[in-house]
Amino acid sequence: MTFPGNAQLAAMLERDGVNKDVIAIISLIDGVLASANGDTRTDWLDLIGGNRGDDLNAALLALRDERKTEFSFAKDGYDAVARVGALRKYLASKGVDGFIIPRSDEHQGENVPARAERLAWLTGFTGSAGAAVVLADKAAVFVDGRYTIQVRQQVDRSIYEYRHLVEDPVVGWIHDNLKSGQKLAYDPWLHTIQQADHLRGACDGIGAELVAIDPNPIDALWHKQPAMPVAPVRPQLLEYAGKSSFDKRNQIAQALSKLECDSAVLSAPDSIAWLLNIRGGDVPQTPLALSYAIIYGDASVDLFIDDRKLPDETRHWLSCDATIRHPGELEDALGALGNQSVRLDEATASDWLRMMLSDAGATLRIGRDPVALPKACKNDVELEGSRKAHRRDGEKIIRYFAWLDEAASDGSIDERVAADKLLSLRAEDPLFRDSSFETIPGSGPNGALCHYRNTPESNRNLSPGEIFLIDSGAQYIDGTTDITRTTVIGTPSQEHRDRFTRVLKGHIALARAIFPVGTTGSQLDTLARAPLWDAGLDYDHGTGHGVGSYLGVHEGPQRISKAPNNIALKPGMILSNEPGFYKEGEYGIRIENLIAVTEIDAPAGAERPMLGFETLTFSPIERKLIDPELMTRDELQWLNDYHAQVYAMYADDLDEDLVEWLQKATAPIKKRST
């Protein structure tokens, strides 16, 4: 349908009892388009209200399609020289000498809405992590090891120096390039308390000054900046959440009492989603509703959210759990906490929140978000939901690799086709809502980039004799999945088999681990690395990250990593088990399952309570890449038992040809030597 025009739309709205005018509808649609998948989803029609006829729904969708191009980078045009020049002129007019542009939003999340892609607007860099600093006479862009190639493809070297975000961080560059007496501006909404302290320390150390600026200069210059996202917020029903918001709020209120806090300001949308049992769609691949909340000692909650996101069912759902307030009321609400002791998370809360609370005279209790640990420890219903989600996901993985074995054998399949095929299989599940992150389909040398991102420029075919690594995951209403499998197109080399088997040995060692209560992930990390260390090899990423329950695929506070972490592993925590090996320019190997911390029966004579892991992911591990002579009998027994579980789990539900494929993929492996 072609959009009929504003006058006819107004008549339809009045006819169908919609209490919104055309201007409000256009504003709402712009917010929808700024949300995740807003250009294709249709559930936002529930936000319109009224008794809509089919013709009104069609007109609304036509209007959405007409406005799709309003906020695109392409239509706005990209001129790096012009944009950095305009920024420098703006900064000079405000009396500051430079500005820091992080790749973050006001909530410091991993995934950000289109409106927050300020770094991409200014520099052209579209990676998921990075920053830039622009001074009057020089500028630098900072990315981590995932994006060293991409940044050179996207960012003009004549304008920006390339710097490593970790090895040559922003604070070091500021120290070397900012001059005494100069003022460096930052947007306090976009930097955490920790980050702002580091930046302030760097400036103080050279006699410069870090100053907050409002509005954000990019927002002032970005004339076609997307709107704030507006996606429907839905209840996460008790059959999936396992615990009511009432019980959760009381649990957090009791925790605040023990911390001697009167309230806590929650700025992490996943914490709010868990606390109130809601899910949204504002950002890609994580079901979040961008919002803020204050929870008080009496377990009451003020939720600061654009109420256009709330269908009637969600308003009713929240009516007993939270007071809905406009986001513009947050500043006054923080000001009212002046006589309270307030919990604030230095790692996720913006520096703006600290500034407002400090100005109000509140007593700040800086520490971990009180929701983070309870959210990480999944209840029985969430764990069972994860098991069910993984079982269904595993069936898609089996179908996928059976297809890939045949389709890729002649080298005609490329990475993009391979990734899209898996997405299409998952989308058949009625509980599927999105990928849990952008699929990583690394063929040959692309697989050596452990967080490779497929682009039209990097896309390559899956060629015979090469390793193919695919890391992917899904968001199902009952659970979040994340799985990596590595296969080979055709015949592997002995080096391939050696490296793969060492990674597998590390994976098995962690999966079989038994450890005392109080153990941290950092203490277990070496189990996964030891077989590689034996050959003088290693990998540079962590071994395991926390995973949410239909929430973030990367969730803290627990992790398994070389990096120090003082969070003890607790029953109910879900983590990844993903050792790997990467040979630059040639191939990458990673084997990833999700695992849940569980209580176990302690061995005979044990003097302490012990924990272990339950494997949640069930999918074949590539037999062609395994050298059984490198494995112990116990390791082979684990692998054969695992494959037997995979076969038993799926064989009865698959077509005959798939059962035959699965039987071969899970056949027992034996050592040749005795």
mmCIF file of N, CA and C in Angstrom, residues 9 13 35 42 267 298 378 383 386 516 542 660:
data_model
loop_
_atom_site.group_PDB
_atom_site.id
_atom_site.type_symbol
_atom_site.label_atom_id
_atom_site.label_comp_id
_atom_site.label_asym_id
_atom_site.label_seq_id
_atom_site.Cartn_x
_atom_site.Cartn_y
_atom_site.Cartn_z
ATOM 1 N N LEU A 9 -4.865 9.805 6.843
ATOM 2 C CA LEU A 9 -4.430 9.108 8.050
ATOM 3 C C LEU A 9 -5.130 9.692 9.271
ATOM 4 N N LEU A 13 -7.401 7.642 11.981
ATOM 5 C CA LEU A 13 -7.098 7.627 13.414
ATOM 6 C C LEU A 13 -8.334 8.009 14.228
ATOM 7 N N SER A 35 14.816 1.776 16.635
ATOM 8 C CA SER A 35 14.988 0.617 17.511
ATOM 9 C C SER A 35 15.488 -0.574 16.703
ATOM 10 N N THR A 42 6.555 -5.627 13.102
ATOM 11 C CA THR A 42 5.211 -5.045 13.044
ATOM 12 C C THR A 42 4.532 -5.001 14.408
ATOM 13 N N SER A 267 21.015 1.891 36.310
ATOM 14 C CA SER A 267 21.133 2.454 34.958
ATOM 15 C C SER A 267 21.364 1.381 33.905
ATOM 16 N N ASP A 298 12.002 0.209 50.786
ATOM 17 C CA ASP A 298 10.720 -0.470 51.002
ATOM 18 C C ASP A 298 10.328 -1.347 49.818
ATOM 19 N N LYS A 378 20.828 -18.078 38.109
ATOM 20 C CA LYS A 378 19.539 -18.428 37.536
ATOM 21 C C LYS A 378 18.750 -19.353 38.464
ATOM 22 N N LEU A 383 16.869 -22.045 34.503
ATOM 23 C CA LEU A 383 17.781 -23.105 34.072
ATOM 24 C C LEU A 383 17.074 -24.107 33.173
ATOM 25 N N SER A 386 16.629 -22.600 29.841
ATOM 26 C CA SER A 386 17.876 -22.632 29.076
ATOM 27 C C SER A 386 18.112 -24.016 28.486
ATOM 28 N N PRO A 516 36.012 -26.356 44.824
ATOM 29 C CA PRO A 516 35.355 -26.019 46.089
ATOM 30 C C PRO A 516 34.554 -24.724 45.993
ATOM 31 N N GLY A 542 39.281 -14.271 26.798
ATOM 32 C CA GLY A 542 38.872 -15.019 27.981
ATOM 33 C C GLY A 542 38.334 -16.381 27.609
ATOM 34 N N GLU A 660 21.100 -40.484 9.850
ATOM 35 C CA GLU A 660 22.306 -41.126 9.315
ATOM 36 C C GLU A 660 23.504 -40.194 9.456
#
